[in-house]
Short mmCIF file of C-alpha atoms and ligand atoms in Angstrom, two decimals:
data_model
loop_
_atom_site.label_atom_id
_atom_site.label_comp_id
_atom_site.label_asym_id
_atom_site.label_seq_id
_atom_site.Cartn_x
_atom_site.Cartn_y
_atom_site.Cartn_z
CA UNK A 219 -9.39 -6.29 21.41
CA UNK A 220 -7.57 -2.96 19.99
CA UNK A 221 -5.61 -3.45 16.81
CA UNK A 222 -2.74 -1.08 15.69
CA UNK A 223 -2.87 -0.61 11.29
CA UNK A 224 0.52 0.11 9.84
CA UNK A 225 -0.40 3.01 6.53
CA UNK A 226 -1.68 5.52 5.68
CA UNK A 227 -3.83 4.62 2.39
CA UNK A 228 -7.35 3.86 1.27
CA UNK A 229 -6.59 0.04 2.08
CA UNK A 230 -5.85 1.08 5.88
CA UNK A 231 -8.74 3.26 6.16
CA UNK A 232 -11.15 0.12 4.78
CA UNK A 233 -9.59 -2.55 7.44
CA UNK A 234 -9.57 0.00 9.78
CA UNK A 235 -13.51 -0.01 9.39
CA UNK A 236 -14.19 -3.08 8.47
CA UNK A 237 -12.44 -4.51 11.80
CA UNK A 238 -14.70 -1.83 13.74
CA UNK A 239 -17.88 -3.28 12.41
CA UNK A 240 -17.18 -5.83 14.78
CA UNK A 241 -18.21 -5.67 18.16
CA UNK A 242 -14.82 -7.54 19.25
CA UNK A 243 -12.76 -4.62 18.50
CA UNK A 244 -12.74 -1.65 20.64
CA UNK A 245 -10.21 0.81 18.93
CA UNK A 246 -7.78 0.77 16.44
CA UNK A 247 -4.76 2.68 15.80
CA UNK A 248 -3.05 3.92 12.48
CA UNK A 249 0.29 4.58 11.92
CA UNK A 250 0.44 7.16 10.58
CA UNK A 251 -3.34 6.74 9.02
CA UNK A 252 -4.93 9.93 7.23
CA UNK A 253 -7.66 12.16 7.73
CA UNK A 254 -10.11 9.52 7.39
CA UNK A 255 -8.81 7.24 10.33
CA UNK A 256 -8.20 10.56 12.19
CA UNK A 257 -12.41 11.24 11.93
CA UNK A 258 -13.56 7.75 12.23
CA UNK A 259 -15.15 6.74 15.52
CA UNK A 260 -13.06 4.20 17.18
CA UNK A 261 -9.98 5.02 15.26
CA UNK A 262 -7.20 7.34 16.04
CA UNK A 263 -3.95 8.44 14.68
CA UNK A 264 -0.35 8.04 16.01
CA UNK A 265 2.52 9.86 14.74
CA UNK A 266 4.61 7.54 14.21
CA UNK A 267 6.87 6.62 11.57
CA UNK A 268 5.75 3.32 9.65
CA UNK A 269 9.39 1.87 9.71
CA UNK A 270 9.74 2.93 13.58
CA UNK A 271 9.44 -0.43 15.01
CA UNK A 272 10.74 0.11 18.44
CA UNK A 273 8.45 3.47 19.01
CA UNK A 274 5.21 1.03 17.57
CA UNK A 275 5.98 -2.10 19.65
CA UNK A 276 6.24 0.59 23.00
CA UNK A 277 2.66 1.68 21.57
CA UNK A 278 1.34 -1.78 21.43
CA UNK A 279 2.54 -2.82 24.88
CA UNK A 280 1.71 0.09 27.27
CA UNK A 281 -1.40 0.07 25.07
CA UNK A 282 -2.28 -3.88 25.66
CA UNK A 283 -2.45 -3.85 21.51
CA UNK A 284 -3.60 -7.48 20.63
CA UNK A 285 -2.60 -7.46 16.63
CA UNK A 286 -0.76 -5.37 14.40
CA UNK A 287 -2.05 -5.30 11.00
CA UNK A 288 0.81 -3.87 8.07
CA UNK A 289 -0.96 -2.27 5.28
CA UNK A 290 2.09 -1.20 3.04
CA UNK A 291 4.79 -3.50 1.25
CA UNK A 292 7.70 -1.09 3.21
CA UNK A 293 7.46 -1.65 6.72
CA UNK A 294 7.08 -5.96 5.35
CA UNK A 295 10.42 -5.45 3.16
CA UNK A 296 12.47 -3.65 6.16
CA UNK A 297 11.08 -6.96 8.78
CA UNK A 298 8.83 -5.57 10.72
CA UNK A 299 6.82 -8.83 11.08
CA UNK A 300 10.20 -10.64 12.23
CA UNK A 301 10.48 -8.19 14.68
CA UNK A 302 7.22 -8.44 15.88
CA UNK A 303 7.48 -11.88 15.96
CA UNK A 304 10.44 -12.33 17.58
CA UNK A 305 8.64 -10.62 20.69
CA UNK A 306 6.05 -12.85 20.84
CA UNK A 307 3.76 -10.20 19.31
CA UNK A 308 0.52 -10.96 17.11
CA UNK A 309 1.64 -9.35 13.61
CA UNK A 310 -0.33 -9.93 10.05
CA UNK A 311 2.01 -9.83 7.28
CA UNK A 312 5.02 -11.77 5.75
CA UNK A 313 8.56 -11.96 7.13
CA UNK A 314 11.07 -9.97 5.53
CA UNK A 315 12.37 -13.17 3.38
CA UNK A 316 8.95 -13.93 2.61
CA UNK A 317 8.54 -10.02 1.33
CA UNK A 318 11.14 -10.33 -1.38
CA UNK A 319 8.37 -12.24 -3.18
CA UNK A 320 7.70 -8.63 -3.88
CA UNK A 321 10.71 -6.49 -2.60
CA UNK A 322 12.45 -8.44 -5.57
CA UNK A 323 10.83 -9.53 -8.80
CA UNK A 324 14.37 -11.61 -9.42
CA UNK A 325 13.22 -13.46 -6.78
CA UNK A 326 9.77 -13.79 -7.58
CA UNK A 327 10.87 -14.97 -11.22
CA UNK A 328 13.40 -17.79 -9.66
CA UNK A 329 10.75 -19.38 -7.80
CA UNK A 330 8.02 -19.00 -9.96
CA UNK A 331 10.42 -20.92 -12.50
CA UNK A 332 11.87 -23.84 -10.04
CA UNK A 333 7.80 -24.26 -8.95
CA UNK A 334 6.07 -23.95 -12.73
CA UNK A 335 4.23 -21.54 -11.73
CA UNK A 336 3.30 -19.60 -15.36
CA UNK A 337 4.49 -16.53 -16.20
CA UNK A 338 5.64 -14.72 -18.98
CA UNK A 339 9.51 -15.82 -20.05
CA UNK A 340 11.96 -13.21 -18.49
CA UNK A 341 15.63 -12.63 -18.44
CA UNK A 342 17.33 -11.20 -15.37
CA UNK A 343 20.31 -8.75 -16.10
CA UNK A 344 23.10 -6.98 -13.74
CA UNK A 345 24.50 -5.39 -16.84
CA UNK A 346 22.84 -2.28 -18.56
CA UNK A 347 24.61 -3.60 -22.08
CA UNK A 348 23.83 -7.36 -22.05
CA UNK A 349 20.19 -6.30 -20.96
CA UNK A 350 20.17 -3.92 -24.31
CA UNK A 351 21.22 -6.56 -26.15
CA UNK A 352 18.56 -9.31 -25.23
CA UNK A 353 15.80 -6.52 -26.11
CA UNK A 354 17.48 -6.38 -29.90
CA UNK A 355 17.69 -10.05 -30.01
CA UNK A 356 13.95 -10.29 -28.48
CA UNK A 357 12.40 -7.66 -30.25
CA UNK A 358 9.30 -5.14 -29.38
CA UNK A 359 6.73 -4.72 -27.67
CA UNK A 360 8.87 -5.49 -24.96
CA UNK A 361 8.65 -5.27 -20.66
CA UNK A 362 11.73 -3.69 -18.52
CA UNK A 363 11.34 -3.97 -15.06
CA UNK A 364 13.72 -2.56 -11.77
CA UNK A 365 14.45 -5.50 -9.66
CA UNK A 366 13.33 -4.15 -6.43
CA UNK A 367 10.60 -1.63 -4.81
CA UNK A 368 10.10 1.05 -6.98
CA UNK A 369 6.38 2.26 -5.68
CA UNK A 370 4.74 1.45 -8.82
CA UNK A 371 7.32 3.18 -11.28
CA UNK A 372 9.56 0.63 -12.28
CA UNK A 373 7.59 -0.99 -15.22
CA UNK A 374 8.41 -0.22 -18.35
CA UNK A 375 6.15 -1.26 -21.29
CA UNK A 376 8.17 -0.51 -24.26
CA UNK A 377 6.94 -0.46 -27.80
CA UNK A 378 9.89 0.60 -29.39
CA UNK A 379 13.59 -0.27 -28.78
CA UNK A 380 14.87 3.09 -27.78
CA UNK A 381 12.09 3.16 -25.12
CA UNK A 382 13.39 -0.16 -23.82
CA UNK A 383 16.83 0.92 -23.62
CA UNK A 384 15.93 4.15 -21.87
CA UNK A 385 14.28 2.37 -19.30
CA UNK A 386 17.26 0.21 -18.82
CA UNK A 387 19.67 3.50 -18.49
CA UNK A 388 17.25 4.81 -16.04
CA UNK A 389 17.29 1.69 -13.72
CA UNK A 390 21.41 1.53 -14.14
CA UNK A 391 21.53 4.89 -13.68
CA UNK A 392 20.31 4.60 -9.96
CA UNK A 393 16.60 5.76 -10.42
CA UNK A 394 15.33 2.85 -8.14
CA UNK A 395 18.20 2.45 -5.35
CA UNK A 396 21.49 1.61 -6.31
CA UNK A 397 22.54 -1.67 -4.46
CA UNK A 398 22.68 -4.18 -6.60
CA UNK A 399 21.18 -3.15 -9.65
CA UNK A 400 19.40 -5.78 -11.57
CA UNK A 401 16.76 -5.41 -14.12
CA UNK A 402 14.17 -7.97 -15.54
CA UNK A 403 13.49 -8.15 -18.97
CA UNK A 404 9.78 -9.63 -19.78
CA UNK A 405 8.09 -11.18 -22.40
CA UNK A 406 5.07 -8.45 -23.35
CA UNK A 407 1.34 -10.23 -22.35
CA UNK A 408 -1.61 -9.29 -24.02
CA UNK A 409 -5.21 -9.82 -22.48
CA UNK A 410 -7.00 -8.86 -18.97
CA UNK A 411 -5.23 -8.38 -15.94
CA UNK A 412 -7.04 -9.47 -12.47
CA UNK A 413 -5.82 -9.19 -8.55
CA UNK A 414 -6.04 -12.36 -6.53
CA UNK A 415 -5.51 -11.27 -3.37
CA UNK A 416 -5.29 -14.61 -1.40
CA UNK A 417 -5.20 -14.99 2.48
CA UNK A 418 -2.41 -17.68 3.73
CA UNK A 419 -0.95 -19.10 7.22
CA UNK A 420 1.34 -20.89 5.83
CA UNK A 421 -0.25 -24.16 5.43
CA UNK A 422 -3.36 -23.57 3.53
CA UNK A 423 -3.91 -20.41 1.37
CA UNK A 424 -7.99 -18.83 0.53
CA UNK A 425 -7.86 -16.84 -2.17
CA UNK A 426 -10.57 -13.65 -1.60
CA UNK A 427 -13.12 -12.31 -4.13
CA UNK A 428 -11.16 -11.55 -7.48
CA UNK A 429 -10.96 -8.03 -8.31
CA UNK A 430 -10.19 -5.63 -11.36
CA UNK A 431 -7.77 -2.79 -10.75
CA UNK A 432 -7.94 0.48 -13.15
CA UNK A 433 -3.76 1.51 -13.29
CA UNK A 434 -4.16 4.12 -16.34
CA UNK A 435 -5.17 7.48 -15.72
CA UNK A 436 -6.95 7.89 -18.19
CA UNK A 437 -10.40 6.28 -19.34
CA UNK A 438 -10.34 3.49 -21.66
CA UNK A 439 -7.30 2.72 -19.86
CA UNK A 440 -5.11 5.46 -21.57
CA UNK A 441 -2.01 7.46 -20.01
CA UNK A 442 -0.01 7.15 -17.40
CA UNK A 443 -0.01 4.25 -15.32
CA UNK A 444 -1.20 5.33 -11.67
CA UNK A 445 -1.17 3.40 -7.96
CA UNK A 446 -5.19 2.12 -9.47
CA UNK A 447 -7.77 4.69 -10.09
CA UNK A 448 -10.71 2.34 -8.95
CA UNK A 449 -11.75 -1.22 -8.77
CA UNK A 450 -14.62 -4.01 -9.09
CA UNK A 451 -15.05 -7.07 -7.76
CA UNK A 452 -15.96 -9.58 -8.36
CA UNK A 453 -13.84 -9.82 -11.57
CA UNK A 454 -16.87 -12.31 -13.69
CA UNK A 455 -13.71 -12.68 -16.16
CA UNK A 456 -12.30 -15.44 -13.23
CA UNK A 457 -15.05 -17.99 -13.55
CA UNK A 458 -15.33 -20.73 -10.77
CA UNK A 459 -13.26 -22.96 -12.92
CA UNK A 460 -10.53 -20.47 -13.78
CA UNK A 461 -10.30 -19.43 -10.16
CA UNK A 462 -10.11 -23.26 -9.57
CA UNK A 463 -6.82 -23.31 -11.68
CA UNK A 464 -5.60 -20.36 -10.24
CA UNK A 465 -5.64 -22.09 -7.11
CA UNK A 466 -4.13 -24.89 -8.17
CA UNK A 467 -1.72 -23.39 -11.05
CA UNK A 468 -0.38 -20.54 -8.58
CA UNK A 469 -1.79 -20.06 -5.38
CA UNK A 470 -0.71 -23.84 -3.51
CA UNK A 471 2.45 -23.85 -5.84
CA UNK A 472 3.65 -20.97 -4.59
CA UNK A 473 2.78 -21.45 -1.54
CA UNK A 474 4.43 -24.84 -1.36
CA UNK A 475 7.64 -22.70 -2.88
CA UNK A 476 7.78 -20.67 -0.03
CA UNK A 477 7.76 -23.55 1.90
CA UNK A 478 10.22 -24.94 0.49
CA UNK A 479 12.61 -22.52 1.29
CA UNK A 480 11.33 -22.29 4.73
CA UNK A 481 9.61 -19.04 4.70
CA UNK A 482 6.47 -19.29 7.13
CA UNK A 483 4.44 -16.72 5.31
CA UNK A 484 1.44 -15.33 6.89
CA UNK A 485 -0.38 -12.59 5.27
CA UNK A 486 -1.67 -11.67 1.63
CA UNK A 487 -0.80 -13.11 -0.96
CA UNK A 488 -1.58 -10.57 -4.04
CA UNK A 489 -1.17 -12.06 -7.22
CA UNK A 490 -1.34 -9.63 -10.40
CA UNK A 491 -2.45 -11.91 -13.06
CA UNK A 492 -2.92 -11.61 -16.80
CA UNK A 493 -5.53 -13.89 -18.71
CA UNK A 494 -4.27 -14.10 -21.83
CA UNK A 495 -6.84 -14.37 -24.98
CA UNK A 496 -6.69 -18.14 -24.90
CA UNK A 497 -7.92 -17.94 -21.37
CA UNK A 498 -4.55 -18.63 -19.38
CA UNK A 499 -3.80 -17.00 -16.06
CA UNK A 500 -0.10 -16.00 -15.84
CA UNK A 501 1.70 -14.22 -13.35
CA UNK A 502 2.86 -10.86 -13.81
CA UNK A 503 3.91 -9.85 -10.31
CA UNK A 504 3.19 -11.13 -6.50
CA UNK A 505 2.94 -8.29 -3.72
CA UNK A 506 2.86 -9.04 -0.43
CA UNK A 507 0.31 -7.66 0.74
CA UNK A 508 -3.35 -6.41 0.24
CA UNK A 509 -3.56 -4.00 -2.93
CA UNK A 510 -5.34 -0.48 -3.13
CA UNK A 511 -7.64 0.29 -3.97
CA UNK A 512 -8.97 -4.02 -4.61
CA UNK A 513 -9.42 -4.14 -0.87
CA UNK A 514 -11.41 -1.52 -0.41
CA UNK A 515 -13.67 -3.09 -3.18
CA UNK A 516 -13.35 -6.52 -1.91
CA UNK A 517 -13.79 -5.93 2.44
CA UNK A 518 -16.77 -4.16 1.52
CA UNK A 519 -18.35 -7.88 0.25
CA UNK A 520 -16.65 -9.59 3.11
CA UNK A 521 -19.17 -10.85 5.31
CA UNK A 522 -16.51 -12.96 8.17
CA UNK A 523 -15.56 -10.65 10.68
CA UNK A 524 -11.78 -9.59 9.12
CA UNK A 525 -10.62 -9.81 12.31
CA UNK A 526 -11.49 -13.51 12.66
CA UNK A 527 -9.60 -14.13 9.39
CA UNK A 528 -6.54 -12.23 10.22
CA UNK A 529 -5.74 -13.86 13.40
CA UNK A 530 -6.57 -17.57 12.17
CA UNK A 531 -3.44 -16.51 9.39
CA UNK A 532 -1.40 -15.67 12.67
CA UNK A 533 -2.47 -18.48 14.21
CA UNK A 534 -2.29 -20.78 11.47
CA UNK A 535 -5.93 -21.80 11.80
CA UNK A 536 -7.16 -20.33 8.29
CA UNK A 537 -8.31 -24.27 7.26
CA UNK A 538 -11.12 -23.70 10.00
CA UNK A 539 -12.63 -21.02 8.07
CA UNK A 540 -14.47 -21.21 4.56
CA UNK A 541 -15.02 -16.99 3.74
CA UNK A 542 -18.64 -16.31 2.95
CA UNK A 543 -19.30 -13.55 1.26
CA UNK A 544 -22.22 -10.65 0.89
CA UNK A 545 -23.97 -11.35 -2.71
CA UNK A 546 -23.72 -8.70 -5.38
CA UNK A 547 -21.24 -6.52 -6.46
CA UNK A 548 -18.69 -3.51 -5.51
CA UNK A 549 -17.31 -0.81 -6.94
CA UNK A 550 -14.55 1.20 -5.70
CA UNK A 551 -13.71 5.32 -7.38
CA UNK A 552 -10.66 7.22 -6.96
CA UNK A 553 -10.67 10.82 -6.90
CA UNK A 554 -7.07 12.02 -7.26
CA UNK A 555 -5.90 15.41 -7.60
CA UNK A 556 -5.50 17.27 -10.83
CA UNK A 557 -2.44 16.34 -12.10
CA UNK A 558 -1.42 13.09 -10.78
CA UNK A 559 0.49 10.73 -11.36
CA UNK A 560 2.31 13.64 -12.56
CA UNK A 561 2.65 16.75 -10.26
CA UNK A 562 -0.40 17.88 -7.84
CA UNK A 563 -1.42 20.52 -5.43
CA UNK A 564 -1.94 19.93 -2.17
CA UNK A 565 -4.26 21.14 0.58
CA UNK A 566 -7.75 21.84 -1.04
CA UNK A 567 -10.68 21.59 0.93
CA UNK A 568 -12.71 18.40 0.42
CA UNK A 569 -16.78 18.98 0.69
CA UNK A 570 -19.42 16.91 0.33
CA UNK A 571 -18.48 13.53 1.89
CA UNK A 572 -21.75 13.18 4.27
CA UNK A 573 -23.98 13.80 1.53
CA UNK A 574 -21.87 11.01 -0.53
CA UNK A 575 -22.45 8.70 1.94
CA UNK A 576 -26.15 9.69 2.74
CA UNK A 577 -26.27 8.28 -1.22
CA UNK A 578 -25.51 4.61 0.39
CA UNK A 579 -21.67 4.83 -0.79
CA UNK A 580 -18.42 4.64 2.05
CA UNK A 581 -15.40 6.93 1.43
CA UNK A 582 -12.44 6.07 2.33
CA UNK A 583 -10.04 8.15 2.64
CA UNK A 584 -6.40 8.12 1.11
CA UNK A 585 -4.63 11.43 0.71
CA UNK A 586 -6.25 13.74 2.79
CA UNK A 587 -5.36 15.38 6.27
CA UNK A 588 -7.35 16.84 9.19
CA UNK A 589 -6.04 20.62 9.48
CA UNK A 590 -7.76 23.09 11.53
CA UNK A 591 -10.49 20.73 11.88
CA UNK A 592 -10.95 20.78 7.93
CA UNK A 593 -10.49 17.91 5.53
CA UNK A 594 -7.63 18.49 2.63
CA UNK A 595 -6.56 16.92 -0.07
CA UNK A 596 -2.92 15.53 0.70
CA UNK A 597 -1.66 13.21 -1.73
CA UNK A 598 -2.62 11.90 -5.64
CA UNK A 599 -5.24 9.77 -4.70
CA UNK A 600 -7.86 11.50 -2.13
CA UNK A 601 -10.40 9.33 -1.68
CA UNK A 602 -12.09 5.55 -2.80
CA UNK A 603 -15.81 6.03 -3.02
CA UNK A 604 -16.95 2.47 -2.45
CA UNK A 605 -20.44 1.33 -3.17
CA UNK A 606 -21.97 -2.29 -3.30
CA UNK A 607 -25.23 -3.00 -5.00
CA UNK A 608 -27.31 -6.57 -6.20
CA UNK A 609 -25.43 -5.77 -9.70
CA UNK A 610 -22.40 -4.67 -10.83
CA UNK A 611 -24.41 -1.99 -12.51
CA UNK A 612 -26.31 -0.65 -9.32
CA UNK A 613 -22.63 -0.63 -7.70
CA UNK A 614 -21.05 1.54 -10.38
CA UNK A 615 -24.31 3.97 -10.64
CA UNK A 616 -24.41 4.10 -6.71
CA UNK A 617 -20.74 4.75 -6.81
CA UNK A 618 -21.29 7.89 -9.27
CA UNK A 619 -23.94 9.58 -7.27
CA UNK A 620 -21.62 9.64 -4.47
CA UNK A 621 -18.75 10.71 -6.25
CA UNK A 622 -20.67 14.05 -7.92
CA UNK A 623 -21.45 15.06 -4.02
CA UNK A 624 -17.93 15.28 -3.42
CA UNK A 625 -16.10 18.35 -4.46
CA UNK A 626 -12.40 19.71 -4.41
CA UNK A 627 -10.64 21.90 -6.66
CA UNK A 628 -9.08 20.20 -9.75
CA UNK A 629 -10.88 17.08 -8.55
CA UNK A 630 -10.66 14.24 -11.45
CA UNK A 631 -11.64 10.80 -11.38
CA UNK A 632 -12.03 8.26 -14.70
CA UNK A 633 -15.89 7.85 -15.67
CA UNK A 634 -15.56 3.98 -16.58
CA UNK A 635 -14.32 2.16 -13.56
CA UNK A 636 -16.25 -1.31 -13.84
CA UNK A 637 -17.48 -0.79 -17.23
CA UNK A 638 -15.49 -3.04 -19.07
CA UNK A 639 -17.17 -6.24 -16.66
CA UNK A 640 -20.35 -4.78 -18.69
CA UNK A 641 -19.07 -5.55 -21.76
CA UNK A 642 -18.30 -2.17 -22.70
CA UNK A 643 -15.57 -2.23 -25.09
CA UNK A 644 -12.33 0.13 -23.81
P1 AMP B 2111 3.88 -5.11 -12.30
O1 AMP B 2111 4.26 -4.11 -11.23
O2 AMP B 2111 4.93 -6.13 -12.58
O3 AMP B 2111 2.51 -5.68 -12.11
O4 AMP B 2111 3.69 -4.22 -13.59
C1 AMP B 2111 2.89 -3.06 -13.60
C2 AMP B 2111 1.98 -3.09 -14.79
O5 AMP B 2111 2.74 -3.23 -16.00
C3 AMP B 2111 1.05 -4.30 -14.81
O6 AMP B 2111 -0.09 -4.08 -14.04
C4 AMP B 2111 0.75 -4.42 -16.28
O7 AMP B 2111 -0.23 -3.48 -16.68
C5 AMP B 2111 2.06 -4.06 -16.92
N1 AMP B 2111 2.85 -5.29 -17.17
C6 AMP B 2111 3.74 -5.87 -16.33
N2 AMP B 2111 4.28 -6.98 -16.88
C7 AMP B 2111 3.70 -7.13 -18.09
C8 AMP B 2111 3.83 -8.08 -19.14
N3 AMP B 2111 4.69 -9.09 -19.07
N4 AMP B 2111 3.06 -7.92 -20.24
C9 AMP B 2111 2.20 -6.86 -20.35
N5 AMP B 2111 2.04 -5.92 -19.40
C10 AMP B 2111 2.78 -6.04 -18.28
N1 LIG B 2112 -3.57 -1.95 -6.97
C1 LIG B 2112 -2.22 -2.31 -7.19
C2 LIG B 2112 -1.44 -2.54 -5.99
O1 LIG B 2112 -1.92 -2.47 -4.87
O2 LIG B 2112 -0.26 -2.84 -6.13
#
């Protein structure tokens, strides 16, 4: 079968490979992919557009594609799976109505409240001034959040009232689109946050391995918050038991939500949870689709062909699977260019990525680009080096190795990913 992968990201470069460890798949196509899908064997690149659906579904049938696989929450929010689906084509990913679950965190926040589905108390707001005024009332620390997709930028975590309102004047003043402007004010959660990325078809939903995400730049998680500078699973915080509630608490309620309002989703279903001191998992955000860089540390444990998976959720045959996994641990590093999330340089030359991966580790790639037949840097985040091991530890020191072959100017990546499931404080 040849597949067709919607992205361009470190996530489409790992389902890219995973689905080519199986035999089943002959080739798979990226749209637009990066200079890692544009050097793997099996894989190559279409320019394309990612929200070009009519110039992809030509592609897929002169090309006798068998599944389209959308990487990004875009593509999901514009209905590209309802236009697949509407011609009869296999497509993995939610319908646009089922995409608001993260194209609007109003939304999100209804049904999470109708279903009791926890999550921190929130007040939704389509004036600037009545939104200032529940902050005063509410107090500090304090979270502001644009209503719709905002590529990571739209959260706000205020510890001071003049930082809340300037949030709010930035998301009036147009910052995030400017269609019906709404903004979500959010009780402030303390404790660890953890990615359930869960498979559904509708009728039952798996969640995968849980994973760790690393947003802040910096280590220690300080600075900036970034698209994730690296990533573990699996998270030991979600014991069998907690991911037991989690299932029960969030996953099937929200599933049976959806339902409810008769969305038939079919995809990921990414929960972004914090577990609060006292040990409860609450939801801070859904996404519709699998996060980056947690898939790249989570595929490389998956030990059912992907491809199996991903067509039982189009099929809606996922209760015929149970998802075994490879024992151990993985680790995933970002190397971003100097600079990011803030401003960056493009277009240094990237060295060292066989001898990375002679060390046992896979790179995938993210922001890079094949140009004159050499490999650039071409975004904030470059590359995932992604290493399993027995232990967590043997992961994270196999992960390191790699990452010290690998060499571009103003490279920086944080030291700790993984640590903290060590018990290291930070
Ligand atoms: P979101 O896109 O909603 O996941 O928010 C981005 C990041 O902001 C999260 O990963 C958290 O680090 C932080 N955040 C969001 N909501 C809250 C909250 N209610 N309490 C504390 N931190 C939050
Ligand atoms: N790692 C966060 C995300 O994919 O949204």
């Amino acid at each position: 079968m040849k597949v067709l992968v919607v992205g361009n990201g470190g996530r489409e470069h790992a389902i890219a490979k995973k689905l080519l460890e199986s035999t089943r798949i002959k080739q798979v196509f990226c749209v637009p992919g990066n200079g890692g899908t544009a050097t793997t064997q099996g894989c190559q690149n279409l320019s394309l557009n990612i929200d070009d659906f009519q110039g992809i579904e030509r592609f897929v049938m002169v090309n006798n594609i068998g599944l389209v696989i959308v990487g990004p929450e875009l593509p999901l929010s514009l209905g590209i799976a309802d236009y697949f689906q509407q011609r009869k084509m296999m497509i993995f990913g939610p319908t646009k109505a089922g995409a608001q679950i993260e194209s609007s965190k109003s939304w999100a926040k209804e049904l999470m409240l109708e279903a009791g589905i926890p999550t921190p108390k929130a007040a939704v707001f389509t004036d600037a001034e009545a939104a200032k005024a529940y902050v005063l009332e509410q107090g500090t620390p304090i979270v502001i959040k644009a209503d719709g997709l905002a590529s990571g930028k739209g959260v706000t975590v205020a510890t001071t009232v003049k930082m809340a309102h300037s949030a709010i004047n930035t998301i009036f003043r147009g910052e995030f689109g400017t269609d019906n402007i709404r903004v979500v004010v959010e009780e402030f959660l303390t404790g660890q946050e953890v990615s359930i990325l869960a498979l559904t078809d509708g009728i039952t939903v798996e969640p995968l391995l849980p994973a760790q995400d690393h947003k802040a730049i910096g280590e220690g998680d300080k600075g900036a918050n970034t698209g994730g500078m690296g990533a573990y699973a699996p998270a030991p915080i979600v014991t069998p038991e907690l991911m037991e509630r989690i299932q029960e608490e969030i996953l099937e309620p929200t599933l049976a939500a959806l339902q409810k309002r008769k969305i038939d989703y079919r995809g990921v279903l990414y929960a972004g949870l914090m577990i609060t001191p006292e040990g409860e998992p609450k939801v801070l955000e859904f996404n519709c689709r699998f996060g980056d860089p947690e898939t790249q540390a989570v595929l490389s444990l998956l030990e059912t062909p992907l491809e199996d998976l991903v067509l039982a959720c189009c099929q809606q045959r996922l209760g015929e699977y149970s998802i075994r996994w490879k024992s151990g641990a993985s680790v995933c590093v970002v190397l971003a260019s100097g600079g990011y999330p803030g401003s960056y340089q493009k277009g240094k030359v990237i060295t060292g990525i066989e001898e990375a991966e002679a060390k046992g580790a896979e790179v995938f790639h993210a922001g890079t680009q094949l140009k004159h037949q050499q490999l650039v840097s071409d975004g904030g985040r470059v590359l995932g080096v992604t290493a399993a091991g027995e232990t967590l530890e043997q992961a994270i020191s196999k992960a390191y190795a790699a990452v010290d072959c690998i060499q571009f100017e103003g490279v920086y990546c944080r030291r700790d990913i993984g640590r903290r499931a060590l018990g290291d404080k930070n």
